[in-house]
Amino acid sequence: MTVLTVALRSLRGRFVASALTALSIALGISLVIASVLLSRGIKEGFLEGTTDYSLVVGAKGSPTQLVLNVVFRMDVPTPNILYRSYRQLLDDPRVEVAVPVALGDAYQGFRYVATTGAYFAAFPWRRKVFAVSSGRFFRDDAPEQPTYEAVVGAEAARRTGLRVGDRFYEGEEMAEYPLAVVGILRSTGSADDRAIFFTLASFWEMNEVSRKMKIKPLTAVLVRPKRMSDLPSLHRGLNVSTETQAVFPSAVLLTIFNLLSLAEEVLTMILTTVVIVVLLYLFISMYSATLERKREIATMRALGARRATILGIVLLESCALAVIGGVAGILGGHGAAYLGASLLAARGGLVTNLSLVSALEPVVFASVIFLGALAGLLPAVLAYRTEVAENLAPLS
Amino acid sequence: MRRLYATVGVALCLACAHLGPSAYGEEIPRLTFAQLVDSIRANFEVTQTIKSYSGKEVEIQGFIIPAGPPDLSFFLLSRVSAMGNYCCEVPVGQDETVYVYAAKGVKILYDPLRVYKVRGAFEAGPYTDRTYGISLYRVRNARVEEAVGARIFKLGETTTPGSNK
C-alpha cells in the first residue's frame, strides 16, 4: 500500500470533515478566480469596445457621461448640440472624418442611435469592421424624406427577435413612425451590438420637438483628425467655445481605470483575508485530525512505519485536500465569472475574454498546493513526533 | 574595528550613489520642446542637429494626450496639458507634439495635469504611419514614468530646462 493510498483512505475515513475542508478551499479559490476574471474582463470589455475616433464632441457637461453614453451606450444622453457644430467640423481642414450621432429613446432597452452611413465606413486606422449578417445598411436620406430604415445590432436582434422586414416601435406616440428593419449587423464585440441604428432624418421626424426645430439637434460628433498633432488645437478650440466640449475617449477610460484600480486594491485586501481564513481552516482541520489520530499513528509506527512516512502521509492529505479544492475552485470560479458576466451583459455591461486561460490559473493552482502543504506542515511535524509508547497505553 | 566598518560602509554607500544614476541612464540626453520646435524648417523638414539624435535613446518631458487606445500603446506627448483651457496658447499648424509608441505594459496612473518623463529611441523627420498619420518627431519603444525630483529654484536663479533633472 503506497503512502498516497494511505493518505486518500485516511481522508475517506473522515469524509464529511474532508469534504467540508475541500469545499471551503474551493469557495475561497472560486471567489479569487471569479473576482480576478470579472475585473479583468470588465477592463478588457472597455478596451475592446472603445471607439477608434480620437475625439467625442458634445454639449458642455460631464466628459464621462458623454463618453459612456455615446461610446458605451450607458448613462443618459448629454444635452444637445446644434447641427451647425457638425457642419463646422466637416469644413475644418484639420478634420478627416466627422460622424454625427443623436441618441435618445430605445426599443426594449436597446438604445436608438441615429447617424449617417459614415458610422459604418471602413478606414485604414479603424480596428472595428462593420458588416451585415443579413440584409443591408440603411440608405442616407434627405431631411425632408426620412426612410425609417433601421439596422439592428447583433445582440439587440438576438434578444428582441427582430428580423429583416420587421416593423417596430415602442410607445404609442411612436406608432405613426414605425421603423423597418433592413439589416442585422454582425457582432463587433462592442456596445454597437446592443444598439439600433437609423438615419438622422428619421430621428428628427420621429421626435415632436426636433420636428419643429429649424436647426436640427445632435447629441455628439465623433472626430478623427488628419494629423494627430492637430488634436491639441482642435481639442482646445472646441473646449474654449461656450457651446461644445471635446473629450478624448481614452482619457475618460483611463480615469475610470484609475478609479477601478482603487477598487481592485480593496478587493485584493479582501481576497487576501479570504485566503488566510481558508488556510487557517485547513490548518485547524488537519491539526485536529492529527490530534484525534495519535493512537492510530502510534499503531502504524509500532507496525514499522517510519517517522518520515507518517510525515509524508499527513502532508499528502493536506496537499490532496488543496488539489481537490483548487481544481473545484478554478472550475467554480470560471463558472461564477460566466454567470456574473451574463448578468452584467444583460444590464448593458461589456465583459470579454473570460474564456482565456492565462498564467492566473497555474499560478493559483501551484500557490494552493504550496499553501496547502504549508498548512499541513505543523500537523505533519506533530504526527512525526508522536511517541509510540505514550499513545499506545491503555485508554482506561 | 567599528571605525573600519563605518569607513567601509560609507565607502560602499558613496560607490552605490556614484554607480546608481548611471545605471538608471544619467547619460541619456534630454530634449526639450523648445529645441524640437526650433528645429522645424520649411516643408516639414528638421535640422541636422536634431536629426543627429535619431536612433539614440533620449528623454523628453511633457503632458500625455491619450490620442490612441486606452492602453497607452500610442499617445502624444505635448508641451501643453490638454486640460488647462486658458493657461497657454496652443498654436495651430505648428507641430508641438511627439508621437510616442510605448513599449508593452505602460503602468502609470494617468493624470492630464502631470508631467511625465518619456525615454526611448528618438526619430526625427517626416514619417507617415498607417494608423496615426504623418509626424515629425517620434519616440519608439518608450518607457513612461512620472517626472519627479524637478529642481526647485531660489529667487533670482535661472536655469535651462535641459538641466532640470
PDB file of C-alpha atoms in Angstrom, chain B residues 21-163:
ATOM      1  CA  PRO B  21      22.450  57.200 -11.565  1.00  0.00           C
ATOM      2  CA  SER B  22      24.475  55.839 -14.476  1.00  0.00           C
ATOM      3  CA  ALA B  23      22.695  52.528 -14.027  1.00  0.00           C
ATOM      4  CA  TYR B  24      19.439  54.445 -14.454  1.00  0.00           C
ATOM      5  CA  GLY B  25      20.667  56.238 -17.560  1.00  0.00           C
ATOM      6  CA  GLU B  26      22.014  59.562 -16.320  1.00  0.00           C
ATOM      7  CA  GLU B  27      23.818  59.910 -19.626  1.00  0.00           C
ATOM      8  CA  ILE B  28      20.611  59.908 -21.697  1.00  0.00           C
ATOM      9  CA  PRO B  29      20.289  63.341 -23.352  1.00  0.00           C
ATOM     10  CA  ARG B  30      17.134  65.280 -22.607  1.00  0.00           C
ATOM     11  CA  LEU B  31      15.397  67.110 -25.447  1.00  0.00           C
ATOM     12  CA  THR B  32      13.033  69.976 -24.732  1.00  0.00           C
ATOM     13  CA  PHE B  33      10.016  71.090 -26.736  1.00  0.00           C
ATOM     14  CA  ALA B  34      11.774  74.427 -27.318  1.00  0.00           C
ATOM     15  CA  GLN B  35      14.625  72.532 -29.030  1.00  0.00           C
ATOM     16  CA  LEU B  36      12.171  70.458 -31.078  1.00  0.00           C
ATOM     17  CA  VAL B  37      10.144  73.463 -32.257  1.00  0.00           C
ATOM     18  CA  ASP B  38      13.286  75.464 -33.076  1.00  0.00           C
ATOM     19  CA  SER B  39      14.476  72.594 -35.243  1.00  0.00           C
ATOM     20  CA  ILE B  40      11.485  72.661 -37.595  1.00  0.00           C
ATOM     21  CA  ARG B  41      12.213  74.038 -41.049  1.00  0.00           C
ATOM     22  CA  ALA B  42      10.065  74.626 -44.140  1.00  0.00           C
ATOM     23  CA  ASN B  43       8.395  71.736 -45.984  1.00  0.00           C
ATOM     24  CA  PHE B  44       8.165  69.547 -42.934  1.00  0.00           C
ATOM     25  CA  GLU B  45      11.922  69.260 -42.599  1.00  0.00           C
ATOM     26  CA  VAL B  46      14.041  69.346 -39.469  1.00  0.00           C
ATOM     27  CA  THR B  47      17.641  70.439 -38.790  1.00  0.00           C
ATOM     28  CA  GLN B  48      20.611  68.104 -38.995  1.00  0.00           C
ATOM     29  CA  THR B  49      21.363  68.793 -35.334  1.00  0.00           C
ATOM     30  CA  ILE B  50      18.077  67.285 -34.202  1.00  0.00           C
ATOM     31  CA  LYS B  51      18.379  64.519 -36.792  1.00  0.00           C
ATOM     32  CA  SER B  52      21.691  63.531 -35.184  1.00  0.00           C
ATOM     33  CA  TYR B  53      19.686  62.230 -32.213  1.00  0.00           C
ATOM     34  CA  SER B  54      17.788  59.771 -34.456  1.00  0.00           C
ATOM     35  CA  GLY B  55      18.132  56.205 -33.302  1.00  0.00           C
ATOM     36  CA  LYS B  56      19.549  57.311 -29.956  1.00  0.00           C
ATOM     37  CA  GLU B  57      17.964  56.964 -26.559  1.00  0.00           C
ATOM     38  CA  VAL B  58      16.574  60.340 -25.406  1.00  0.00           C
ATOM     39  CA  GLU B  59      14.407  61.699 -22.629  1.00  0.00           C
ATOM     40  CA  ILE B  60      11.553  64.135 -23.240  1.00  0.00           C
ATOM     41  CA  GLN B  61       9.240  65.517 -20.574  1.00  0.00           C
ATOM     42  CA  GLY B  62       5.698  66.648 -21.272  1.00  0.00           C
ATOM     43  CA  PHE B  63       1.984  66.105 -20.804  1.00  0.00           C
ATOM     44  CA  ILE B  64       0.282  62.960 -22.073  1.00  0.00           C
ATOM     45  CA  ILE B  65      -2.539  63.391 -24.574  1.00  0.00           C
ATOM     46  CA  PRO B  66      -4.177  59.951 -24.924  1.00  0.00           C
ATOM     47  CA  ALA B  67      -4.882  60.193 -28.656  1.00  0.00           C
ATOM     48  CA  GLY B  68      -4.578  56.439 -29.169  1.00  0.00           C
ATOM     49  CA  PRO B  69      -6.022  53.421 -27.393  1.00  0.00           C
ATOM     50  CA  PRO B  70      -6.513  53.481 -23.616  1.00  0.00           C
ATOM     51  CA  ASP B  71      -3.664  51.008 -23.069  1.00  0.00           C
ATOM     52  CA  LEU B  72      -1.366  53.940 -23.982  1.00  0.00           C
ATOM     53  CA  SER B  73       0.489  51.874 -26.576  1.00  0.00           C
ATOM     54  CA  PHE B  74       0.390  55.138 -28.537  1.00  0.00           C
ATOM     55  CA  PHE B  75      -0.056  58.687 -27.247  1.00  0.00           C
ATOM     56  CA  LEU B  76       1.014  62.240 -27.918  1.00  0.00           C
ATOM     57  CA  LEU B  77       3.488  63.977 -25.664  1.00  0.00           C
ATOM     58  CA  SER B  78       2.748  67.680 -25.601  1.00  0.00           C
ATOM     59  CA  ARG B  79       4.280  70.835 -24.200  1.00  0.00           C
ATOM     60  CA  VAL B  80       0.833  71.902 -23.044  1.00  0.00           C
ATOM     61  CA  SER B  81      -1.689  69.978 -20.947  1.00  0.00           C
ATOM     62  CA  ALA B  82      -4.960  69.092 -22.629  1.00  0.00           C
ATOM     63  CA  MET B  83      -6.850  70.243 -19.552  1.00  0.00           C
ATOM     64  CA  GLY B  84      -5.882  73.860 -18.939  1.00  0.00           C
ATOM     65  CA  ASN B  85      -8.015  75.763 -21.433  1.00  0.00           C
ATOM     66  CA  TYR B  86      -6.578  79.157 -20.645  1.00  0.00           C
ATOM     67  CA  CYS B  87      -3.036  78.554 -19.362  1.00  0.00           C
ATOM     68  CA  CYS B  88      -1.192  78.845 -22.643  1.00  0.00           C
ATOM     69  CA  GLU B  89      -1.605  79.131 -26.365  1.00  0.00           C
ATOM     70  CA  VAL B  90      -1.887  76.013 -28.495  1.00  0.00           C
ATOM     71  CA  PRO B  91      -0.521  77.073 -31.876  1.00  0.00           C
ATOM     72  CA  VAL B  92      -2.497  75.928 -34.921  1.00  0.00           C
ATOM     73  CA  GLY B  93      -0.434  74.326 -37.672  1.00  0.00           C
ATOM     74  CA  GLN B  94       2.712  74.248 -35.543  1.00  0.00           C
ATOM     75  CA  ASP B  95       3.845  70.781 -34.508  1.00  0.00           C
ATOM     76  CA  GLU B  96       4.479  70.786 -30.777  1.00  0.00           C
ATOM     77  CA  THR B  97       3.869  67.119 -30.175  1.00  0.00           C
ATOM     78  CA  VAL B  98       5.942  63.969 -30.089  1.00  0.00           C
ATOM     79  CA  TYR B  99       4.336  60.702 -31.191  1.00  0.00           C
ATOM     80  CA  VAL B 100       5.113  58.127 -28.533  1.00  0.00           C
ATOM     81  CA  TYR B 101       4.949  54.409 -29.269  1.00  0.00           C
ATOM     82  CA  ALA B 102       5.217  52.815 -25.873  1.00  0.00           C
ATOM     83  CA  ALA B 103       6.818  49.536 -25.001  1.00  0.00           C
ATOM     84  CA  LYS B 104       4.261  46.987 -23.773  1.00  0.00           C
ATOM     85  CA  GLY B 105       2.701  47.432 -20.397  1.00  0.00           C
ATOM     86  CA  VAL B 106       2.636  51.148 -19.591  1.00  0.00           C
ATOM     87  CA  LYS B 107       1.731  51.050 -15.908  1.00  0.00           C
ATOM     88  CA  ILE B 108       1.060  54.604 -14.868  1.00  0.00           C
ATOM     89  CA  LEU B 109      -1.805  56.382 -13.181  1.00  0.00           C
ATOM     90  CA  TYR B 110      -2.825  58.780 -15.938  1.00  0.00           C
ATOM     91  CA  ASP B 111      -3.187  62.358 -14.802  1.00  0.00           C
ATOM     92  CA  PRO B 112      -3.747  65.004 -17.510  1.00  0.00           C
ATOM     93  CA  LEU B 113      -2.179  67.669 -15.303  1.00  0.00           C
ATOM     94  CA  ARG B 114       1.017  65.789 -14.536  1.00  0.00           C
ATOM     95  CA  VAL B 115       4.348  65.963 -16.376  1.00  0.00           C
ATOM     96  CA  TYR B 116       5.681  62.579 -17.477  1.00  0.00           C
ATOM     97  CA  LYS B 117       9.183  61.532 -18.395  1.00  0.00           C
ATOM     98  CA  VAL B 118       9.405  59.520 -21.624  1.00  0.00           C
ATOM     99  CA  ARG B 119      12.554  57.668 -22.586  1.00  0.00           C
ATOM    100  CA  GLY B 120      13.043  55.712 -25.767  1.00  0.00           C
ATOM    101  CA  ALA B 121      14.552  55.601 -29.256  1.00  0.00           C
ATOM    102  CA  PHE B 122      14.166  59.008 -30.906  1.00  0.00           C
ATOM    103  CA  GLU B 123      13.271  59.583 -34.558  1.00  0.00           C
ATOM    104  CA  ALA B 124      13.259  62.966 -36.319  1.00  0.00           C
ATOM    105  CA  GLY B 125      11.899  63.803 -39.750  1.00  0.00           C
ATOM    106  CA  PRO B 126       8.616  63.234 -41.554  1.00  0.00           C
ATOM    107  CA  TYR B 127       7.138  59.748 -41.364  1.00  0.00           C
ATOM    108  CA  THR B 128       3.638  58.554 -42.213  1.00  0.00           C
ATOM    109  CA  ASP B 129       2.098  55.918 -40.003  1.00  0.00           C
ATOM    110  CA  ARG B 130      -0.843  53.944 -41.450  1.00  0.00           C
ATOM    111  CA  THR B 131      -2.852  54.371 -38.269  1.00  0.00           C
ATOM    112  CA  TYR B 132      -1.735  57.700 -36.819  1.00  0.00           C
ATOM    113  CA  GLY B 133      -0.766  59.676 -39.924  1.00  0.00           C
ATOM    114  CA  ILE B 134       2.214  61.937 -40.509  1.00  0.00           C
ATOM    115  CA  SER B 135       4.535  63.012 -37.715  1.00  0.00           C
ATOM    116  CA  LEU B 136       7.785  64.936 -37.272  1.00  0.00           C
ATOM    117  CA  TYR B 137       9.108  63.539 -34.023  1.00  0.00           C
ATOM    118  CA  ARG B 138       8.666  60.076 -32.587  1.00  0.00           C
ATOM    119  CA  VAL B 139       9.869  58.080 -29.613  1.00  0.00           C
ATOM    120  CA  ARG B 140       9.663  54.331 -30.054  1.00  0.00           C
ATOM    121  CA  ASN B 141       9.854  51.542 -27.514  1.00  0.00           C
ATOM    122  CA  ALA B 142       9.202  54.199 -24.899  1.00  0.00           C
ATOM    123  CA  ARG B 143       9.181  53.807 -21.136  1.00  0.00           C
ATOM    124  CA  VAL B 144       6.999  56.232 -19.248  1.00  0.00           C
ATOM    125  CA  GLU B 145       7.197  57.423 -15.664  1.00  0.00           C
ATOM    126  CA  GLU B 146       6.099  60.408 -13.657  1.00  0.00           C
ATOM    127  CA  ALA B 147       8.662  63.214 -13.774  1.00  0.00           C
ATOM    128  CA  VAL B 148       9.640  63.679 -10.153  1.00  0.00           C
ATOM    129  CA  GLY B 149      12.526  65.401  -8.455  1.00  0.00           C
ATOM    130  CA  ALA B 150      12.392  68.578 -10.540  1.00  0.00           C
ATOM    131  CA  ARG B 151      14.832  71.158  -9.255  1.00  0.00           C
ATOM    132  CA  ILE B 152      13.394  73.918  -7.075  1.00  0.00           C
ATOM    133  CA  PHE B 153      14.866  77.338  -7.815  1.00  0.00           C
ATOM    134  CA  LYS B 154      15.647  80.144  -5.470  1.00  0.00           C
ATOM    135  CA  LEU B 155      14.630  83.716  -6.223  1.00  0.00           C
ATOM    136  CA  GLY B 156      16.914  85.205  -8.853  1.00  0.00           C
ATOM    137  CA  GLU B 157      18.241  81.866 -10.094  1.00  0.00           C
ATOM    138  CA  THR B 158      17.874  80.905 -13.722  1.00  0.00           C
ATOM    139  CA  THR B 159      18.126  77.569 -15.407  1.00  0.00           C
ATOM    140  CA  THR B 160      17.899  75.806 -18.701  1.00  0.00           C
ATOM    141  CA  PRO B 161      15.186  73.141 -18.944  1.00  0.00           C
ATOM    142  CA  GLY B 162      17.758  70.605 -20.089  1.00  0.00           C
ATOM    143  CA  SER B 163      19.452  70.713 -16.698  1.00  0.00           C
TER     144      SER B 163
END
